[in-house]
PDB file of N, CA and C in Angstrom:
ATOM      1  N   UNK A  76       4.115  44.802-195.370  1.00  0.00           N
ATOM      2  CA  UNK A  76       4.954  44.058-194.466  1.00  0.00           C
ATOM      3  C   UNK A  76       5.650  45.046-193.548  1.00  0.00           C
ATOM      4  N   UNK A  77       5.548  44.737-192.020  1.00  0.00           N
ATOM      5  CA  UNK A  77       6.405  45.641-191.503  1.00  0.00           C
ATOM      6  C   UNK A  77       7.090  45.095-190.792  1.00  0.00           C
ATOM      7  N   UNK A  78       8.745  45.165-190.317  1.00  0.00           N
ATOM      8  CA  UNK A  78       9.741  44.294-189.890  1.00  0.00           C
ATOM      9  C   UNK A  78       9.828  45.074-188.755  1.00  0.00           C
ATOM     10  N   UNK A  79       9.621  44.360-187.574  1.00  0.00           N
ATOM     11  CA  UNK A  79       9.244  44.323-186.298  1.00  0.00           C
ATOM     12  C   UNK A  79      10.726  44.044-185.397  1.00  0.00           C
ATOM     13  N   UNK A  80      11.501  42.819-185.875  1.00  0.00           N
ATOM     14  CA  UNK A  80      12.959  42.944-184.946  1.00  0.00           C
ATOM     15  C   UNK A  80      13.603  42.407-185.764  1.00  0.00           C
ATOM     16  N   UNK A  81      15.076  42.744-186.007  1.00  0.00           N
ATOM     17  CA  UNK A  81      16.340  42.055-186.911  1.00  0.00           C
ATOM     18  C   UNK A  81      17.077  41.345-185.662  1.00  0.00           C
ATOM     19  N   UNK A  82      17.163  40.012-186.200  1.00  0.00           N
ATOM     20  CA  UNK A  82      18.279  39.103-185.599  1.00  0.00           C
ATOM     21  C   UNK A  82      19.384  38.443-186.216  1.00  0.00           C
ATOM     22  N   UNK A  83      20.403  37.900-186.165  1.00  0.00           N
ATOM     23  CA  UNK A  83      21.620  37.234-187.002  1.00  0.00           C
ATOM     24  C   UNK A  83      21.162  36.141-187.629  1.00  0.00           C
ATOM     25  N   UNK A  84      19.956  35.880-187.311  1.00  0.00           N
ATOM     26  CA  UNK A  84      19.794  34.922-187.976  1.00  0.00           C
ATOM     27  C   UNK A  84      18.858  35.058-188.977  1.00  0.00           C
ATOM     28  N   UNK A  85      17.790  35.808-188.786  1.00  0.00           N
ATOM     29  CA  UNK A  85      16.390  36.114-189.598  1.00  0.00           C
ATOM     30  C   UNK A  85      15.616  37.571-188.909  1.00  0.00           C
ATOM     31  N   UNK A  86      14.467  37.311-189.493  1.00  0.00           N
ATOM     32  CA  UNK A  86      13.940  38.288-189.107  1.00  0.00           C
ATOM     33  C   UNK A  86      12.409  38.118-188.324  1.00  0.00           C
ATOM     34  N   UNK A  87      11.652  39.283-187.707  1.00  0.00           N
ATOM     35  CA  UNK A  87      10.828  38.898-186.790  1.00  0.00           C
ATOM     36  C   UNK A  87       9.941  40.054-187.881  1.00  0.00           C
ATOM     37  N   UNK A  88       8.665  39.275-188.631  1.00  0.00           N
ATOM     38  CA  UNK A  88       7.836  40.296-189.369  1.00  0.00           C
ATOM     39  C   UNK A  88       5.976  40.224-188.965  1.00  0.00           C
ATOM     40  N   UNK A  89       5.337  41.497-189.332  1.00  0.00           N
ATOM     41  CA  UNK A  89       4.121  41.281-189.304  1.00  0.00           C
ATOM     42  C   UNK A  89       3.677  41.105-191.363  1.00  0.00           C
ATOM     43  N   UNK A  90       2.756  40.264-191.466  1.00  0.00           N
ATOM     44  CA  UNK A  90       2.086  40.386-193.021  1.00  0.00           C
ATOM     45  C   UNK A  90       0.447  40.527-192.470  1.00  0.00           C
ATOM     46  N   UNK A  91       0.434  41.249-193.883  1.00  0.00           N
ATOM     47  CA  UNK A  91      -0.981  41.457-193.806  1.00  0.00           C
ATOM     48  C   UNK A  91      -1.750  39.913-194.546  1.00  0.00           C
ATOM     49  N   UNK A  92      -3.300  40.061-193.949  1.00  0.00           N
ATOM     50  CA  UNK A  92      -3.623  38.880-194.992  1.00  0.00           C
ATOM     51  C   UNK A  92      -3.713  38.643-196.475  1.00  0.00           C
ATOM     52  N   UNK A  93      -3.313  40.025-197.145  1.00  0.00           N
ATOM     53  CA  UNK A  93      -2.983  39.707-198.450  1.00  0.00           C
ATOM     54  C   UNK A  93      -1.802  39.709-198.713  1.00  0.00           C
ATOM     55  N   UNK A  94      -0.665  40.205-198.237  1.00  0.00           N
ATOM     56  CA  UNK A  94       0.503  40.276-197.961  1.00  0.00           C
ATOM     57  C   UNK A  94       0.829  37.972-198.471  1.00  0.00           C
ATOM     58  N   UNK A  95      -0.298  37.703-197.330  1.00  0.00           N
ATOM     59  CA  UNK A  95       0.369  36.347-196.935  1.00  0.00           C
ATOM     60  C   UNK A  95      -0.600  35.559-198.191  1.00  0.00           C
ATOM     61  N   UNK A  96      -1.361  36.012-198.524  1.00  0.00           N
ATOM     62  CA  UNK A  96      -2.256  35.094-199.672  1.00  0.00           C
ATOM     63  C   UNK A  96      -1.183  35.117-201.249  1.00  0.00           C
ATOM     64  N   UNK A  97      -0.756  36.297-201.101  1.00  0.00           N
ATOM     65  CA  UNK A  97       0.221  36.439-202.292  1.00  0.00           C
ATOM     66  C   UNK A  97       1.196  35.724-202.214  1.00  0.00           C
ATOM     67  N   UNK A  98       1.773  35.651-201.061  1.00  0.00           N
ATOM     68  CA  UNK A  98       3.118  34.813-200.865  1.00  0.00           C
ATOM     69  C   UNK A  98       2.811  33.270-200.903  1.00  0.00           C
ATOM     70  N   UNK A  99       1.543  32.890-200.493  1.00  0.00           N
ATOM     71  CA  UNK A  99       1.213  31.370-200.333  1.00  0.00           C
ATOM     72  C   UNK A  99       0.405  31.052-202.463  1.00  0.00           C
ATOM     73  N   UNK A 100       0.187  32.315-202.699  1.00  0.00           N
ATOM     74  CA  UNK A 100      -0.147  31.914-204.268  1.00  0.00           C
ATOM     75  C   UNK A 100       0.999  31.455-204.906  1.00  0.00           C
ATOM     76  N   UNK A 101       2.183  32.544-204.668  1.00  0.00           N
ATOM     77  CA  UNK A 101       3.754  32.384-205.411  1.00  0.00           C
ATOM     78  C   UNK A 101       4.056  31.056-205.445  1.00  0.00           C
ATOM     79  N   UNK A 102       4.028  30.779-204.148  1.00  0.00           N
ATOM     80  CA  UNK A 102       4.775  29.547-203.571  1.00  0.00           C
ATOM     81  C   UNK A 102       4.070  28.053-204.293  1.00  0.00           C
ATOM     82  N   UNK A 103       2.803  28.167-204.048  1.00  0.00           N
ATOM     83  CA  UNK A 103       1.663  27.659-204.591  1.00  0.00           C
ATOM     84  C   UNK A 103       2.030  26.840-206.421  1.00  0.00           C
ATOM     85  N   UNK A 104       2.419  28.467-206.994  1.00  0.00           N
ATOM     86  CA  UNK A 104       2.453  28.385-208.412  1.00  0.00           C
ATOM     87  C   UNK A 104       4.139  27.629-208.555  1.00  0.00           C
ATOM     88  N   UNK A 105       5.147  28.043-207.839  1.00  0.00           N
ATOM     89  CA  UNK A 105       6.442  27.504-208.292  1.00  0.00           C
ATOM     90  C   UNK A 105       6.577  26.445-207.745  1.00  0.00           C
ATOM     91  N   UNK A 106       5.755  25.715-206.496  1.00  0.00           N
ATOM     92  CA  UNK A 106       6.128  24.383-206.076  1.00  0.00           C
ATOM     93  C   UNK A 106       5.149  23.324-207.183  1.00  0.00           C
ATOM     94  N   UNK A 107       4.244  23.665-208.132  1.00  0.00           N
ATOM     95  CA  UNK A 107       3.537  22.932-209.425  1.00  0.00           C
ATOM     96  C   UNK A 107       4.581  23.293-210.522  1.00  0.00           C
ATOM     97  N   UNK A 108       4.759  24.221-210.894  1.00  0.00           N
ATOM     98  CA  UNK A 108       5.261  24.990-212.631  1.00  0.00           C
ATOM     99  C   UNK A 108       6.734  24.047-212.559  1.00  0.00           C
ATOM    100  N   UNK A 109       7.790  24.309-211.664  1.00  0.00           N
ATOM    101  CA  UNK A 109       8.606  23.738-211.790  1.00  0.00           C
ATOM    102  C   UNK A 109       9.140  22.327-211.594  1.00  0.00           C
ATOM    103  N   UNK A 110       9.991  21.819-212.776  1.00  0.00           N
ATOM    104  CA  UNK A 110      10.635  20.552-212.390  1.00  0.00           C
ATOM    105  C   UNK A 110      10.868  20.280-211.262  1.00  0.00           C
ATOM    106  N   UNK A 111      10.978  19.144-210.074  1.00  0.00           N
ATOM    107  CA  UNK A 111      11.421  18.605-209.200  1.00  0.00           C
ATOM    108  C   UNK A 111      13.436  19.015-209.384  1.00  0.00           C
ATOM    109  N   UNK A 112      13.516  18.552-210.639  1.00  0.00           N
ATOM    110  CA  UNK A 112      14.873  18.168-210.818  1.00  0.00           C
ATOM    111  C   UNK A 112      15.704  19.764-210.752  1.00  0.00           C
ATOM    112  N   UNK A 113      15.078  20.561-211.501  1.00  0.00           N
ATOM    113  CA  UNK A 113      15.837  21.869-211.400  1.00  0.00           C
ATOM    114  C   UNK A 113      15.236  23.158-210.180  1.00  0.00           C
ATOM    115  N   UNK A 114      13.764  22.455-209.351  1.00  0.00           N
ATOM    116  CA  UNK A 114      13.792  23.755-208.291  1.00  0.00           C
ATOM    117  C   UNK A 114      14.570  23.862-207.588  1.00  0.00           C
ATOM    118  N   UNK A 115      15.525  23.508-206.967  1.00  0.00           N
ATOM    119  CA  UNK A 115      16.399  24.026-205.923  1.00  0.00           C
ATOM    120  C   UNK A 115      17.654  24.709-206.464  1.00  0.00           C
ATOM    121  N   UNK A 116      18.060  24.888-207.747  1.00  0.00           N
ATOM    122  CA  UNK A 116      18.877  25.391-208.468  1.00  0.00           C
ATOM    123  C   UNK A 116      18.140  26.944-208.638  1.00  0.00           C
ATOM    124  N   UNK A 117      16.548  26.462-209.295  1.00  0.00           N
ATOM    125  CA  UNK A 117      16.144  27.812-209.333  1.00  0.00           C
ATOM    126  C   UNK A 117      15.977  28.763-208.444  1.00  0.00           C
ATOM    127  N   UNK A 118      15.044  27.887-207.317  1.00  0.00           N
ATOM    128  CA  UNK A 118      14.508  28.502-206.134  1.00  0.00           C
ATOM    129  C   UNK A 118      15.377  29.006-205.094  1.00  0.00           C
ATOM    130  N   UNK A 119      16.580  27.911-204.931  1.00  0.00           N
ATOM    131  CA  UNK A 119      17.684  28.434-203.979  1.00  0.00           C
ATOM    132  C   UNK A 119      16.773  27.564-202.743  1.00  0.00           C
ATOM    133  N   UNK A 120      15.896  26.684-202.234  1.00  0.00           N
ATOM    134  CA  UNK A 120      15.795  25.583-201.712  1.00  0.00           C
ATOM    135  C   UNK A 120      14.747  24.490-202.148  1.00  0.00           C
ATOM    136  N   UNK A 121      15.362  23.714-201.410  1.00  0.00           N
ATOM    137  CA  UNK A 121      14.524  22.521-201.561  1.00  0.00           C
ATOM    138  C   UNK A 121      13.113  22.811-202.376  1.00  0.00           C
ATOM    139  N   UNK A 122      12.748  21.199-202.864  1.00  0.00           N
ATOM    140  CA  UNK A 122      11.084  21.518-203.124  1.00  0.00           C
ATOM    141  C   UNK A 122      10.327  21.213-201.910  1.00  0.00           C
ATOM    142  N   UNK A 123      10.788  20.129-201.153  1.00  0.00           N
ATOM    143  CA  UNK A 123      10.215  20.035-199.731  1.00  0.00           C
ATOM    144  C   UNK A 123      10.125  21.198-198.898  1.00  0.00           C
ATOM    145  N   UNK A 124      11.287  21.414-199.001  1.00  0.00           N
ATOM    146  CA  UNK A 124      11.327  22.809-197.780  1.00  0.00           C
ATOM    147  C   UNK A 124      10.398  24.192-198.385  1.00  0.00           C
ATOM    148  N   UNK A 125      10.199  24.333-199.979  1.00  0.00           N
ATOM    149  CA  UNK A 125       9.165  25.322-200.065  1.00  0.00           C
ATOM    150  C   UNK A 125       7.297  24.793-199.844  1.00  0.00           C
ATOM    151  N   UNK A 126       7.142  22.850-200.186  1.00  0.00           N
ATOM    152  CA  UNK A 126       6.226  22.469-199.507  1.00  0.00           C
ATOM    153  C   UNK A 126       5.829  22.836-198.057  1.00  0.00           C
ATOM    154  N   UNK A 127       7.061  23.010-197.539  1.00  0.00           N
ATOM    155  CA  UNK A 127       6.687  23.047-196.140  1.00  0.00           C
ATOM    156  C   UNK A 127       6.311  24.111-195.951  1.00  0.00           C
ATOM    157  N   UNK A 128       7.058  24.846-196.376  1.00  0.00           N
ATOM    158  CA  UNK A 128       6.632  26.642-196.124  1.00  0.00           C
ATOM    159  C   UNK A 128       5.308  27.083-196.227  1.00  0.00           C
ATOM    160  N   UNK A 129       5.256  26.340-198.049  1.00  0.00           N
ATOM    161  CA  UNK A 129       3.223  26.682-197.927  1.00  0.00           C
ATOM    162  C   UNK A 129       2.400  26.610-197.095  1.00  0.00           C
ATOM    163  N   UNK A 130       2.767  25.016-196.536  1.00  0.00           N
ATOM    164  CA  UNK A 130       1.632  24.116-195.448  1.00  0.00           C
ATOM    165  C   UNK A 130       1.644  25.467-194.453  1.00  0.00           C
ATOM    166  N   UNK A 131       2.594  25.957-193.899  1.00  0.00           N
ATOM    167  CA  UNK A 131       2.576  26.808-192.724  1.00  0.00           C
ATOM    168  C   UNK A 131       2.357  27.906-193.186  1.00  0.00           C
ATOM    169  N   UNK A 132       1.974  28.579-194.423  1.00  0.00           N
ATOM    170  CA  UNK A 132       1.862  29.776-194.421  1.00  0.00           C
ATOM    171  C   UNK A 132       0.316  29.701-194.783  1.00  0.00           C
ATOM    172  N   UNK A 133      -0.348  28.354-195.597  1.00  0.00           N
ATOM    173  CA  UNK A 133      -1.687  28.161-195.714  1.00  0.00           C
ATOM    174  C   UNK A 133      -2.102  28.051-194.293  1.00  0.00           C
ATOM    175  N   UNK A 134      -1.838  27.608-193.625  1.00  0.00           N
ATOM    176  CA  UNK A 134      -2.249  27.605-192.064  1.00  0.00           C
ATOM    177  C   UNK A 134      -2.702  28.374-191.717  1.00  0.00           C
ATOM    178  N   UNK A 135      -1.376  29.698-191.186  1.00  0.00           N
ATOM    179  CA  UNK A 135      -1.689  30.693-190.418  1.00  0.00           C
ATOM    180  C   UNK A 135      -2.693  31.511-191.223  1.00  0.00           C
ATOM    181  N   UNK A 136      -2.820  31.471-192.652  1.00  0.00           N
ATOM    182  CA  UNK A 136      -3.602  32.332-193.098  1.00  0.00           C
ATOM    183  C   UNK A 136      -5.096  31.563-192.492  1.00  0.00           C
ATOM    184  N   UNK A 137      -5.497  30.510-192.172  1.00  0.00           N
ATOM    185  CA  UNK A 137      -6.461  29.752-192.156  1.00  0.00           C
ATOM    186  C   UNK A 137      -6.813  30.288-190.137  1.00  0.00           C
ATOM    187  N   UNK A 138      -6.008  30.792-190.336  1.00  0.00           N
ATOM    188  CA  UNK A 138      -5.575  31.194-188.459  1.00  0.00           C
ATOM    189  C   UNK A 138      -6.407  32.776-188.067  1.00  0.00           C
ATOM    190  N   UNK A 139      -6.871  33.412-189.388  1.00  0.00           N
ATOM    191  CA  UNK A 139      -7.254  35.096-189.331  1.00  0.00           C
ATOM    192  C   UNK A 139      -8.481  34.800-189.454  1.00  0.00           C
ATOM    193  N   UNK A 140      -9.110  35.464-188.609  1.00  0.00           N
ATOM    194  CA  UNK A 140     -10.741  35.364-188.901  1.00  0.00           C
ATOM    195  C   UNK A 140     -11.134  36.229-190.097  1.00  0.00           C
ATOM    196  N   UNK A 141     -12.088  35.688-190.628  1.00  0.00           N
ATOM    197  CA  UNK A 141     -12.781  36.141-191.756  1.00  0.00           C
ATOM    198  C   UNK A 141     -13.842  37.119-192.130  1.00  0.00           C
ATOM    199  N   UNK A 142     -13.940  38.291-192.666  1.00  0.00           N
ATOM    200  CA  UNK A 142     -14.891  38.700-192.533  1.00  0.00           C
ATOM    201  C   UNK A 142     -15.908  38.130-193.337  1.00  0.00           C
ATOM    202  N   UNK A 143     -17.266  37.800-192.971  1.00  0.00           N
ATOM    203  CA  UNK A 143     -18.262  37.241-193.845  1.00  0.00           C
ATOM    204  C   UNK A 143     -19.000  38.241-194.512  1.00  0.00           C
TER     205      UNK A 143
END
């Protein structure tokens, strides 16, 4: 991962495509493993909002061409 610009609010990063396959596995595994009732206690947000995250991080990975 290399962090490209800091802002007050977040940050501006590059990932590699395994970088982003790992992060969409994580996400993958804790939006199934965990209760509805206790992820946002665990996770620190929503279960929707880490649904959402996947959808967009399965995306862009779906966005890198492939080598065959």
């Amino acid at each position: 991962m290399q962090t490209l610009t800091v802002h007050r609010d977040g940050l501006d990063v590059r990932l590699s495509l395994d970088e982003l396959i790992a992060i969409n596995n994580a996400l993958n595994e804790v939006t199934n493993a965990l209760d509805i009732e206790e992820f946002e206690t665990r996770m620190g947000v929503s279960h929707e909002f880490a649904l959402d995250l996947l959808r967009q991080i399965h995306a862009a990975i779906g966005l890198i061409p492939q080598d065959e």
